[in-house]
Coordinates of C-alpha atoms in Angstrom, one line a residue:
Chain A
M21 CA -0.2 -0.1 0.0
K22 CA 2.7 2.4 0.8
F23 CA 4.1 1.7 -2.8
L24 CA 0.8 2.5 -4.3
F25 CA 0.6 5.7 -2.3
T26 CA 4.2 6.7 -3.4
L27 CA 3.3 5.8 -6.8
T28 CA 0.0 8.1 -6.6
L29 CA 1.8 11.0 -5.2
Q30 CA 4.6 10.7 -7.9
S31 CA 1.6 10.6 -10.7
I32 CA -0.2 13.7 -9.1
A33 CA 2.9 15.7 -9.0
F34 CA 3.4 14.7 -12.6
R35 CA -0.1 16.2 -13.5
K36 CA 0.1 19.3 -11.3
T37 CA -1.8 21.7 -13.3
T38 CA -5.1 19.7 -13.8
V39 CA -4.8 18.3 -10.3
G40 CA -4.3 21.7 -9.2
L41 CA -7.5 23.1 -10.7
S42 CA -9.4 20.2 -9.3
L43 CA -7.9 20.7 -5.7
F44 CA -9.0 24.3 -6.1
S45 CA -12.4 23.2 -7.0
I46 CA -12.6 21.1 -4.0
M47 CA -10.9 23.7 -1.8
I48 CA -13.7 26.4 -2.8
S49 CA -16.4 23.9 -2.4
V50 CA -15.2 23.0 1.2
T51 CA -14.8 26.6 2.1
L52 CA -18.3 27.2 1.2
L53 CA -19.6 24.2 2.8
V54 CA -18.0 24.8 6.2
G55 CA -18.3 28.6 5.7
V56 CA -21.9 28.6 5.0
N57 CA -22.7 26.1 7.6
R58 CA -20.6 28.4 10.1
L59 CA -22.5 31.6 8.9
R60 CA -25.7 29.7 9.9
V61 CA -24.6 28.7 13.3
D62 CA -22.8 32.1 13.9
A63 CA -25.9 34.1 12.5
K64 CA -27.9 32.0 15.0
Q65 CA -25.6 32.5 17.7
S66 CA -25.1 36.2 17.0
F67 CA -29.0 36.8 16.8
Q68 CA -29.4 35.2 20.2
N69 CA -26.5 37.1 21.5
T70 CA -28.2 40.4 20.7
I71 CA -28.6 40.3 24.5
S72 CA -26.8 38.0 26.6
N73 CA -27.3 38.6 30.2
I74 CA -31.0 39.2 30.4
D75 CA -33.2 36.5 32.0
L76 CA -36.7 38.2 31.5
I77 CA -38.2 40.7 29.5
V78 CA -41.4 42.1 31.0
G79 CA -44.0 44.1 29.2
A80 CA -47.8 44.7 28.9
K81 CA -49.7 41.6 27.9
T82 CA -48.9 41.0 24.2
G83 CA -47.4 38.2 22.2
A84 CA -44.0 36.9 23.2
S85 CA -42.5 37.7 19.9
Q86 CA -43.9 41.1 19.6
L87 CA -42.4 42.1 23.0
L88 CA -39.0 40.7 22.1
L89 CA -38.8 42.3 18.7
S90 CA -40.1 45.6 19.7
T91 CA -37.9 45.9 22.8
V92 CA -34.7 44.3 21.6
F93 CA -34.9 44.4 17.8
H94 CA -36.8 47.9 17.7
Q95 CA -39.2 46.2 15.3
G96 CA -42.9 47.1 15.8
F97 CA -44.7 48.7 18.5
P98 CA -45.4 47.7 22.0
S99 CA -49.1 47.3 22.6
N100 CA -49.4 49.0 26.0
N101 CA -47.4 50.4 29.0
I102 CA -46.5 49.0 32.3
S103 CA -46.6 51.0 35.5
Y104 CA -43.5 52.4 36.8
R105 CA -44.6 51.4 40.3
F106 CA -44.4 47.8 39.0
F107 CA -40.9 48.4 37.8
T108 CA -39.5 49.7 41.2
S109 CA -41.2 46.8 42.8
M110 CA -39.3 44.6 40.8
Q111 CA -36.1 46.4 41.5
Q112 CA -36.5 45.5 45.0
K113 CA -37.0 42.0 44.7
Q114 CA -34.3 39.9 46.4
D115 CA -33.7 37.7 43.5
V116 CA -33.3 40.6 41.1
A117 CA -29.7 41.7 40.2
F118 CA -30.8 44.5 38.2
A119 CA -33.8 45.8 36.1
I120 CA -33.5 48.1 33.5
P121 CA -36.5 50.2 32.3
I122 CA -37.3 50.6 28.4
S123 CA -39.5 53.5 27.4
L124 CA -40.3 53.8 23.7
G125 CA -42.5 55.8 21.4
D126 CA -40.2 58.5 20.3
S127 CA -37.7 58.6 17.4
H128 CA -34.9 60.8 15.8
R129 CA -34.7 60.8 12.2
G130 CA -35.9 57.2 11.9
F131 CA -33.7 55.9 14.6
R132 CA -35.5 54.9 17.8
V133 CA -35.3 57.0 20.9
I134 CA -35.1 54.7 24.1
G135 CA -35.7 56.0 27.6
T136 CA -33.9 54.0 30.1
S137 CA -31.9 54.6 33.0
K138 CA -27.9 54.3 33.8
D139 CA -28.3 50.8 34.6
F140 CA -28.6 50.0 30.9
F141 CA -25.0 51.0 30.3
Q142 CA -23.8 49.5 33.5
H143 CA -25.8 45.9 33.2
F144 CA -26.9 45.5 29.5
K145 CA -24.5 42.8 27.7
Y146 CA -24.5 41.7 24.1
G147 CA -22.5 39.1 22.2
N148 CA -20.3 37.0 24.5
K149 CA -21.4 39.0 27.5
Q150 CA -19.8 42.0 26.4
Q151 CA -20.3 45.4 28.3
L152 CA -21.5 48.3 26.2
T153 CA -18.6 51.2 26.1
L154 CA -18.4 54.4 24.9
T155 CA -16.1 55.6 22.1
S156 CA -16.1 59.3 23.4
G157 CA -18.0 61.2 26.2
Q158 CA -20.0 59.7 29.1
T159 CA -23.5 58.6 29.9
F160 CA -26.4 61.2 30.4
A161 CA -26.4 63.0 33.4
S162 CA -29.4 65.3 33.2
A163 CA -32.8 65.1 31.3
S164 CA -31.2 67.1 28.3
D165 CA -28.5 64.5 27.8
V166 CA -28.4 61.8 25.0
V167 CA -26.3 59.0 24.1
V168 CA -26.2 57.6 20.7
G169 CA -25.4 54.5 19.2
Y170 CA -22.5 54.0 16.8
H171 CA -24.1 53.7 13.8
V172 CA -26.6 56.7 14.4
A173 CA -23.4 58.9 15.0
K174 CA -21.6 57.6 12.0
K175 CA -24.7 57.9 9.8
L176 CA -25.7 61.2 10.7
G177 CA -22.3 62.7 11.5
Y178 CA -22.9 63.4 15.0
H179 CA -20.1 64.4 17.6
I180 CA -20.0 65.0 21.4
G181 CA -21.9 68.4 22.2
D182 CA -24.2 68.5 19.0
N183 CA -27.8 69.4 19.6
I184 CA -30.6 67.2 18.4
V185 CA -34.2 67.0 18.7
V186 CA -36.4 63.9 19.0
A187 CA -39.9 63.5 17.6
H188 CA -43.0 61.8 18.7
G189 CA -43.6 58.5 16.6
M190 CA -41.3 56.1 14.7
G191 CA -41.1 57.7 11.3
E192 CA -38.2 59.1 9.6
T193 CA -40.2 62.4 9.0
S194 CA -42.3 63.4 12.0
F195 CA -45.0 66.2 12.0
D196 CA -44.7 66.3 15.7
P197 CA -41.2 67.2 16.7
H198 CA -40.3 68.2 20.2
D199 CA -38.2 70.9 19.0
D200 CA -38.7 73.0 22.0
H201 CA -36.8 70.5 23.9
P202 CA -33.2 69.9 22.4
F203 CA -30.8 67.3 23.5
T204 CA -27.1 67.5 23.8
I205 CA -25.1 64.6 22.8
V206 CA -22.9 63.6 25.5
G207 CA -21.8 60.0 24.7
I208 CA -21.4 57.9 21.8
L209 CA -21.4 54.1 22.1
K210 CA -18.6 52.0 20.5
P211 CA -20.1 49.5 17.7
T212 CA -21.7 46.1 18.9
G213 CA -23.3 44.8 15.8
T214 CA -26.5 44.7 17.5
P215 CA -29.8 47.1 17.3
V216 CA -27.9 49.0 20.1
D217 CA -25.9 50.8 17.4
K218 CA -29.0 52.2 15.6
A219 CA -30.9 53.7 18.7
V220 CA -30.6 57.0 20.7
Y221 CA -30.7 56.6 24.5
V222 CA -32.1 59.4 26.8
S223 CA -33.0 59.0 30.3
L224 CA -36.6 58.2 31.5
Q225 CA -36.9 61.5 33.0
A226 CA -36.0 63.1 29.5
I227 CA -39.1 61.2 28.0
E228 CA -41.2 62.6 30.5
K229 CA -39.9 66.0 29.9
I230 CA -40.6 66.3 26.5
H231 CA -44.2 65.2 26.8
L232 CA -44.7 67.8 29.6
E233 CA -46.7 70.8 28.6
N234 CA -44.5 73.2 30.7
H235 CA -41.1 72.2 30.0
E236 CA -39.2 75.0 31.5
S237 CA -40.8 74.5 35.0
A238 CA -39.5 70.9 35.2
D239 CA -35.6 70.4 34.6
D240 CA -34.9 68.6 37.8
M241 CA -34.3 65.0 37.4
E242 CA -35.9 64.3 40.8
Q243 CA -39.1 65.9 40.0
L244 CA -39.6 64.0 36.7
K245 CA -40.9 60.8 38.0
P246 CA -42.0 58.5 35.3
I247 CA -45.6 57.1 35.7
S248 CA -45.3 54.2 33.1
I249 CA -42.6 52.4 30.9
T250 CA -42.9 50.2 27.9
A251 CA -40.9 47.3 29.2
M252 CA -38.2 46.3 31.6
F253 CA -35.1 43.8 31.2
I254 CA -34.5 41.9 34.3
G255 CA -31.2 40.2 35.2
L256 CA -31.5 37.8 38.2
K257 CA -29.0 36.7 40.9
N258 CA -30.1 33.2 40.9
K259 CA -31.0 31.5 37.4
V260 CA -33.0 29.0 39.1
A261 CA -35.5 31.8 40.3
I262 CA -36.2 32.5 36.6
F263 CA -39.2 30.4 36.0
G264 CA -40.9 31.0 39.4
L265 CA -40.5 34.9 38.8
Q266 CA -41.8 34.5 35.2
R267 CA -45.0 32.9 36.4
A268 CA -45.7 35.0 39.1
I269 CA -45.4 38.1 36.7
N270 CA -47.6 36.3 34.1
E271 CA -50.1 35.6 37.0
Y272 CA -49.9 39.2 38.4
K273 CA -53.5 40.4 39.1
K274 CA -53.1 44.2 39.2
E275 CA -52.0 44.9 35.7
P276 CA -51.8 42.6 32.7
L277 CA -48.3 41.7 32.1
L278 CA -46.0 39.2 30.1
A279 CA -42.7 38.1 31.1
I280 CA -40.9 36.0 28.5
I281 CA -37.3 34.2 28.5
P282 CA -35.5 35.9 25.6
G283 CA -33.6 32.7 24.7
L284 CA -36.7 30.6 24.1
T285 CA -38.3 33.5 22.3
F286 CA -35.4 33.9 20.1
Y287 CA -35.5 30.1 19.2
E288 CA -39.2 30.6 18.5
I289 CA -38.5 33.3 16.1
W290 CA -35.4 31.7 14.5
N291 CA -37.6 28.7 13.6
L292 CA -39.5 31.2 11.5
V293 CA -36.5 31.9 9.4
A294 CA -35.3 28.5 9.4
V295 CA -36.6 28.0 5.8
A296 CA -33.9 30.4 4.6
E297 CA -31.4 28.8 6.6
K298 CA -32.1 25.5 5.2
A299 CA -32.1 26.8 1.5
L300 CA -28.7 28.1 2.2
W301 CA -27.5 24.9 3.5
I302 CA -29.0 22.9 0.4
I303 CA -27.3 25.6 -2.0
S304 CA -23.8 25.0 -0.2
I305 CA -24.4 21.3 -0.5
F306 CA -25.1 21.5 -4.2
V307 CA -21.8 23.7 -4.5
F308 CA -20.0 20.7 -2.9
I309 CA -21.8 18.1 -5.1
A310 CA -20.6 20.2 -8.2
G311 CA -17.0 20.2 -6.7
M312 CA -16.9 16.6 -6.2
L313 CA -18.3 16.1 -9.9
G314 CA -15.3 18.0 -11.0
L315 CA -12.9 15.7 -9.1
L316 CA -14.8 13.0 -10.7
T317 CA -14.4 14.6 -14.2
L318 CA -10.9 15.0 -13.8
I319 CA -10.0 11.6 -12.7
L320 CA -12.2 10.1 -15.6
T321 CA -10.3 12.3 -18.1
S322 CA -7.1 11.6 -16.7
M323 CA -7.9 7.8 -17.1
R324 CA -7.5 8.3 -21.0
E325 CA -4.3 9.9 -20.6
R326 CA -3.2 7.2 -18.0
T327 CA -4.3 4.3 -20.0
Y328 CA -0.8 3.9 -21.2
E329 CA 0.6 4.2 -17.9
I330 CA -1.8 1.7 -16.2
A331 CA -0.9 -0.7 -19.0
V332 CA 2.6 -0.4 -18.2
L333 CA 2.1 -1.0 -14.5
R334 CA 0.0 -3.9 -15.3
S335 CA 2.6 -5.4 -17.9
Q336 CA 5.0 -5.0 -15.0
G337 CA 2.9 -7.1 -12.7
A338 CA 0.6 -4.7 -10.8
T339 CA -2.6 -6.4 -10.3
P340 CA -6.1 -5.0 -11.5
R341 CA -6.9 -4.6 -7.7
Q342 CA -3.8 -2.5 -7.1
I343 CA -4.6 -0.3 -10.3
A344 CA -8.1 0.2 -8.7
W345 CA -6.4 1.4 -5.5
L346 CA -4.4 3.9 -7.3
F347 CA -7.4 5.7 -8.3
V348 CA -9.3 5.5 -4.9
I349 CA -6.2 6.6 -3.2
E350 CA -5.8 9.6 -5.7
S351 CA -9.5 10.7 -5.1
T352 CA -9.4 10.2 -1.4
F353 CA -5.9 12.2 -1.1
L354 CA -7.1 14.9 -3.3
T355 CA -10.3 15.2 -1.1
V356 CA -8.5 15.3 2.0
V357 CA -5.9 17.6 0.7
G358 CA -8.8 19.9 -0.9
S359 CA -10.7 20.0 2.4
L360 CA -7.5 20.9 4.6
L361 CA -7.0 23.7 1.9
G362 CA -10.5 24.7 2.2
L363 CA -10.5 24.9 5.9
F364 CA -7.1 26.8 5.7
L365 CA -8.8 29.4 3.2
L366 CA -11.7 29.7 5.5
W367 CA -9.4 30.4 8.3
L368 CA -7.7 33.2 6.2
L369 CA -11.0 34.8 5.3
I370 CA -12.3 34.8 8.7
L371 CA -9.1 36.2 9.8
A372 CA -9.4 39.2 7.1
F373 CA -13.0 39.7 7.2
G374 CA -14.3 38.5 10.6
G375 CA -13.3 42.0 12.3
I376 CA -15.5 43.6 9.6
L377 CA -18.6 41.3 9.8
Q378 CA -19.1 41.9 13.7
P379 CA -19.7 45.5 13.5
A380 CA -21.4 45.5 9.9
F381 CA -23.8 42.8 10.4
G382 CA -23.8 41.8 13.8
I383 CA -22.4 38.2 13.0
S384 CA -19.4 37.3 14.9
L385 CA -17.7 34.6 12.7
T386 CA -15.5 32.3 14.6
F387 CA -13.2 29.5 13.2
P388 CA -14.8 26.5 14.4
I389 CA -11.7 24.2 14.9
S390 CA -13.4 22.3 17.9
D391 CA -16.8 22.2 16.4
P392 CA -17.6 18.4 16.0
K393 CA -19.9 19.4 13.4
L394 CA -17.1 20.7 11.1
W395 CA -15.3 17.4 11.5
K396 CA -18.3 15.6 10.7
I397 CA -18.8 17.7 7.4
I398 CA -15.0 17.2 6.6
G399 CA -15.3 13.5 7.5
S400 CA -18.4 13.4 5.0
V401 CA -16.4 15.0 2.3
C402 CA -13.4 12.6 2.8
I403 CA -15.9 9.4 2.7
A404 CA -17.5 11.1 -0.6
G405 CA -13.9 11.5 -2.1
F406 CA -13.1 7.7 -1.3
V407 CA -16.5 6.6 -2.7
I408 CA -16.1 8.6 -5.7
G409 CA -12.9 7.0 -6.6
W410 CA -14.2 3.9 -7.0
I411 CA -16.1 4.8 -10.1
P412 CA -12.6 5.3 -12.1
A413 CA -11.4 2.3 -10.1
I414 CA -13.9 -0.1 -11.2
M415 CA -13.7 1.1 -15.0
A416 CA -9.8 0.6 -14.8
Y417 CA -10.1 -2.7 -13.2
R418 CA -12.3 -4.0 -15.8
K419 CA -10.0 -2.4 -18.5
T420 CA -7.8 -5.5 -19.8
L421 CA -4.1 -5.3 -20.3
Q422 CA -4.6 -5.8 -24.0
Q423 CA -6.7 -2.6 -24.1
G424 CA -3.9 -0.5 -22.7
L425 CA -1.2 -2.1 -25.0
T426 CA -3.0 -1.6 -28.3
P427 CA -2.7 1.9 -29.4
A428 CA -6.0 3.6 -29.9
Chain B
M1 CA 11.4 -23.9 -20.8
I2 CA 8.8 -22.7 -23.2
R3 CA 6.5 -25.3 -25.0
T4 CA 3.1 -24.7 -27.1
Q5 CA 1.0 -27.3 -28.7
D6 CA -1.8 -26.6 -31.2
L7 CA -2.2 -23.2 -30.1
R8 CA -5.2 -21.4 -31.9
F9 CA -6.2 -17.7 -31.4
T10 CA -9.0 -15.7 -33.1
Y11 CA -9.6 -11.9 -32.8
S12 CA -13.4 -11.5 -32.4
G13 CA -14.9 -11.8 -36.1
D14 CA -11.3 -11.5 -37.6
Q15 CA -8.8 -13.6 -39.1
A16 CA -7.7 -17.0 -37.1
Y17 CA -4.2 -17.9 -36.1
H18 CA -3.0 -21.3 -36.0
F19 CA 0.5 -21.7 -34.5
D20 CA 3.0 -24.5 -35.0
D21 CA 4.4 -26.0 -31.9
V22 CA 7.4 -24.6 -30.4
Q23 CA 9.7 -26.2 -27.7
I24 CA 12.5 -23.9 -26.3
A25 CA 14.9 -25.1 -23.7
Q26 CA 15.7 -22.8 -20.6
G27 CA 18.4 -20.1 -21.4
Q28 CA 18.0 -20.0 -25.2
T29 CA 17.4 -17.0 -27.2
V30 CA 14.8 -17.2 -30.0
F31 CA 14.4 -14.6 -32.6
I32 CA 10.9 -14.6 -34.3
H33 CA 10.8 -12.4 -37.5
G34 CA 8.1 -11.6 -40.2
P35 CA 6.5 -8.6 -41.5
S36 CA 3.7 -6.6 -39.7
G37 CA 0.5 -8.3 -39.2
S38 CA 1.9 -11.7 -39.7
G39 CA 1.1 -12.6 -35.8
K40 CA 4.3 -12.3 -34.1
T41 CA 3.1 -9.8 -31.4
T42 CA 0.0 -12.0 -31.1
F43 CA 2.1 -15.1 -30.4
L44 CA 4.1 -13.0 -27.6
H45 CA 0.9 -11.7 -26.2
L46 CA -0.5 -15.3 -25.6
L47 CA 3.0 -16.3 -24.1
S48 CA 2.7 -13.6 -21.7
G49 CA -1.0 -13.9 -20.9
V50 CA -2.1 -10.7 -22.2
L51 CA -4.1 -12.6 -24.5
S52 CA -5.7 -16.1 -23.6
C53 CA -5.8 -18.9 -26.5
Q54 CA -9.1 -20.3 -27.5
S55 CA -7.3 -23.6 -27.9
G56 CA -4.2 -25.5 -27.4
N57 CA -1.6 -25.4 -24.5
I58 CA 1.3 -23.4 -23.4
T59 CA 3.5 -24.7 -20.9
L60 CA 6.0 -22.3 -19.1
L61 CA 8.6 -23.4 -16.4
D62 CA 6.9 -26.7 -16.4
Q63 CA 3.5 -25.0 -15.6
V64 CA 0.4 -25.3 -18.0
F65 CA 0.2 -21.7 -18.2
S66 CA -2.9 -21.8 -20.6
D67 CA -4.9 -23.4 -17.9
F68 CA -4.4 -20.2 -15.4
S69 CA -6.8 -17.9 -14.5
T70 CA -6.4 -14.1 -15.6
I71 CA -5.1 -13.5 -11.9
Q72 CA -2.6 -16.5 -11.9
R73 CA -1.3 -15.3 -15.2
D74 CA -0.9 -11.9 -13.8
H75 CA 1.1 -13.1 -10.9
F76 CA 3.1 -15.4 -13.2
R77 CA 4.1 -12.5 -15.4
R78 CA 4.7 -10.5 -12.6
D79 CA 7.2 -13.1 -10.7
H80 CA 8.7 -14.8 -13.7
M81 CA 8.7 -12.6 -16.9
G82 CA 10.2 -9.6 -18.1
Y83 CA 8.5 -7.7 -20.8
I84 CA 10.2 -5.2 -23.3
F85 CA 7.9 -3.1 -25.7
Q86 CA 8.5 -1.3 -28.8
Q87 CA 7.2 2.0 -27.2
F88 CA 9.7 1.5 -24.3
N89 CA 6.7 1.8 -22.1
L90 CA 8.2 3.5 -19.0
V91 CA 6.3 5.2 -16.3
P92 CA 6.8 8.8 -17.3
Y93 CA 6.8 10.5 -13.8
L94 CA 9.1 8.0 -12.2
S95 CA 12.9 8.3 -12.2
V96 CA 15.1 6.0 -14.0
Q97 CA 15.9 4.4 -10.8
D98 CA 12.2 3.9 -9.8
N99 CA 11.4 2.7 -13.3
I100 CA 14.1 0.0 -13.0
A101 CA 13.0 -0.9 -9.7
L102 CA 9.2 -1.2 -10.5
P103 CA 9.2 -5.1 -11.0
L104 CA 10.9 -5.4 -7.5
A105 CA 8.3 -3.3 -5.9
L106 CA 5.4 -5.4 -7.3
S107 CA 7.0 -8.8 -7.0
S108 CA 8.6 -10.4 -3.9
I109 CA 9.9 -13.1 -5.8
K110 CA 11.9 -10.8 -8.1
R111 CA 12.8 -8.6 -4.9
N112 CA 14.3 -11.6 -3.3
N113 CA 16.1 -12.7 -6.3
F114 CA 17.8 -9.3 -6.7
T115 CA 20.9 -9.2 -4.7
G116 CA 22.9 -6.5 -6.6
D117 CA 22.2 -2.7 -6.4
I118 CA 20.4 -0.7 -9.0
K119 CA 23.3 1.7 -9.2
A120 CA 25.7 -1.1 -10.5
L121 CA 23.2 -2.3 -12.8
A122 CA 22.5 1.2 -14.3
T123 CA 26.4 1.5 -14.6
T124 CA 26.5 -1.7 -16.8
L125 CA 23.7 -0.2 -18.7
Q126 CA 25.5 3.4 -18.9
L127 CA 22.7 4.8 -17.3
Q128 CA 24.4 5.8 -13.9
D129 CA 24.2 9.6 -15.0
V130 CA 20.6 9.8 -15.6
L131 CA 19.4 7.7 -12.5
H132 CA 17.4 10.4 -10.9
H133 CA 16.0 12.0 -14.2
K134 CA 12.6 11.5 -14.8
A135 CA 11.7 8.7 -17.6
V136 CA 10.1 11.6 -19.9
N137 CA 13.5 13.4 -20.3
L138 CA 15.6 10.5 -21.6
S139 CA 16.7 9.7 -25.3
Q140 CA 15.3 7.1 -27.1
G141 CA 18.3 4.8 -26.7
Q142 CA 18.3 5.6 -22.8
K143 CA 14.8 4.7 -22.5
Q144 CA 15.3 1.5 -24.0
R145 CA 18.1 0.4 -22.1
V146 CA 16.0 1.5 -18.8
A147 CA 13.2 -0.9 -20.3
I148 CA 15.8 -3.6 -20.7
A149 CA 16.9 -3.2 -17.0
R150 CA 13.6 -3.3 -16.0
A151 CA 12.7 -6.4 -17.8
T152 CA 15.8 -8.3 -16.6
I153 CA 16.0 -7.2 -12.9
G154 CA 15.0 -9.7 -10.4
N155 CA 16.3 -12.7 -12.5
P156 CA 13.1 -13.6 -14.4
K157 CA 13.1 -16.8 -16.3
I158 CA 11.5 -15.8 -19.3
I159 CA 12.0 -12.3 -21.1
L160 CA 9.7 -11.3 -23.9
A161 CA 10.7 -8.4 -26.0
D162 CA 8.1 -7.0 -28.8
E163 CA 10.4 -5.1 -31.6
P164 CA 12.6 -3.3 -28.9
T165 CA 14.9 -2.0 -31.4
S166 CA 12.4 -0.7 -34.1
A167 CA 12.6 2.9 -33.0
L168 CA 16.6 3.1 -32.4
D169 CA 19.4 4.0 -34.7
Q170 CA 21.9 1.3 -35.5
E171 CA 24.4 2.3 -32.8
N172 CA 21.7 2.1 -30.1
T173 CA 20.4 -1.0 -31.5
D174 CA 23.8 -2.6 -31.3
I175 CA 24.2 -1.4 -27.8
C176 CA 20.8 -2.5 -26.7
M177 CA 21.1 -6.1 -28.3
R178 CA 24.6 -6.7 -26.7
I179 CA 23.3 -5.6 -23.1
L180 CA 19.9 -7.6 -23.6
L181 CA 21.9 -10.9 -24.6
D182 CA 24.4 -10.4 -22.0
Q183 CA 21.9 -10.1 -19.0
C184 CA 20.0 -12.9 -20.6
Q185 CA 23.2 -15.0 -20.6
Q186 CA 24.3 -13.8 -16.9
Q187 CA 20.8 -14.8 -15.6
G188 CA 20.0 -17.8 -17.7
S189 CA 16.7 -16.4 -18.9
T190 CA 15.0 -17.6 -22.1
L191 CA 14.5 -14.7 -24.5
M192 CA 11.6 -14.6 -27.0
F193 CA 12.5 -11.6 -29.3
V194 CA 10.2 -10.7 -32.1
S195 CA 11.0 -8.2 -34.9
H196 CA 10.6 -7.4 -38.5
D197 CA 14.3 -6.6 -38.8
V198 CA 15.9 -9.8 -40.2
A199 CA 19.3 -8.3 -39.9
L200 CA 19.2 -9.0 -36.1
Q201 CA 19.2 -12.7 -36.7
P202 CA 22.9 -13.2 -35.9
Y203 CA 22.4 -12.4 -32.4
F204 CA 20.2 -15.3 -31.4
D205 CA 20.5 -19.0 -30.8
I206 CA 17.3 -19.9 -32.6
S207 CA 15.4 -18.2 -35.5
I208 CA 11.8 -18.8 -36.6
S209 CA 10.1 -17.1 -39.5
T210 CA 6.4 -16.3 -39.2
R211 CA 5.9 -18.0 -42.3
N212 CA 6.7 -21.2 -40.6
L213 CA 5.2 -20.4 -37.3
V214 CA 2.0 -18.9 -38.1
H215 CA -1.0 -20.1 -40.2
I216 CA -3.6 -17.5 -40.9
A217 CA -7.1 -18.7 -41.9

């Protein structure tokens, strides 16, 4: 077998141009196959990582998806508000580590304005438990301060100290601007690749203030007590308490409330887009099949060129079985090397573009070296190479020595 | 020893060959000559097992070779024969050394028989300077010398040569003939050599014309 392997290697080296093209095609299809699969997994992971340390999201009674989409992804509208009193009661609960208020309803040039507290910047985490940080400035201290997401600042060209006005409603062009209450940008967040980048953050007091009839009389943060908020994010000290607290909130008699576990709702929403995910996977499988057919074509074409070489080997005593093995070894070897090159290419691509994908699309692409699924894919690819090699092998096995020695 | 009895062969739907009986003692050198299409290569292919006869017997080294299965014939050819072709038939991507050693890699009998070293053999055949060159880069004369080395390595009892000098000039023909016959003599191999070139006749112990050997119906 060692002799056959050496012979195959020398034969491959002799046909390096055509073999190189075939290796290239296998490499590209493996890169796509593993890359698309990785993108699929990482996109899902990144979607779920939009928030990473929130145990419960509480809002007025509505659909679970609607509550998640409106509070985390800024899509759609919340149906109702919850009382600020309930929020403060939650803050005081023993199991609750932190509670972040979320107040929606206003916008700035198409970007959502989110009323919240300083706790948001301190406790909200995304991705792999990453904390929000500022590129410059600080978080809001007064009812006139605003912190903008990275994308907002970049797209609208904002800097610290710029004045902006917010408008009622969610449209890009509002007919109801609160232009009598300008805000000053005091902080700009670093990019996160999550919807956080596309929002404007003010204090709950600011939300109250812009909706007051007489703004001038109320500039003191202490005086501006909110009555209601849209939702809240809750983090618990003890994760075991999640289900108990969720149930208690859902059965709360004084207000119609809904508490959801974000991870579960993420999963439900992701299942809605599973069709697209599967389509992507099927496409990459077809790309792979095309790559393997390319390999088969190469080997079958090379068989014509190698008829003479095979006849020589046969005439020197190589058995038909040994000749068959030459093709199987070649096909398997090229697939294994092509797969490794494909992985290497993927690694290079992730190294080169991974850093761009995270802030731009929120997908943190990782090289899945320890992912068993990756090795399952590579294993399947190599088995496919081994199986495909048997087609020319059987053809060569059936060829008689006479056929090879007689010039065509 | 080589013996054939009432050997008949027909290519599908084509002319039928009937070969006169032949008996060659071990170590003899035999020259079979005749024009193209006269059946000399067919005779050689029957002796090597590349073709199998429809009737009659071939006995090689006291074994009824014509009764062998395809695999048995493959093994017999691998272990006891050396084959030289008109077109040199070297493996193009292997070096001269690897081409010469090819039969040793494939046959344990030849491997055990071979006690010398390839470099010494290459020197005898004046191939020492090209030992590591790829076969594809050799001259015609060098290629045929490699083919002779490959056919004779491992001391095969029977060496079959199919028009091995037809592509060579006179000088290279002489060199190759001398080397081939020397090797056969040293090893005691039987040589069956077919060619259309009657001028080679003096090199051999026995000369057979296809006019006497082959009857075409």
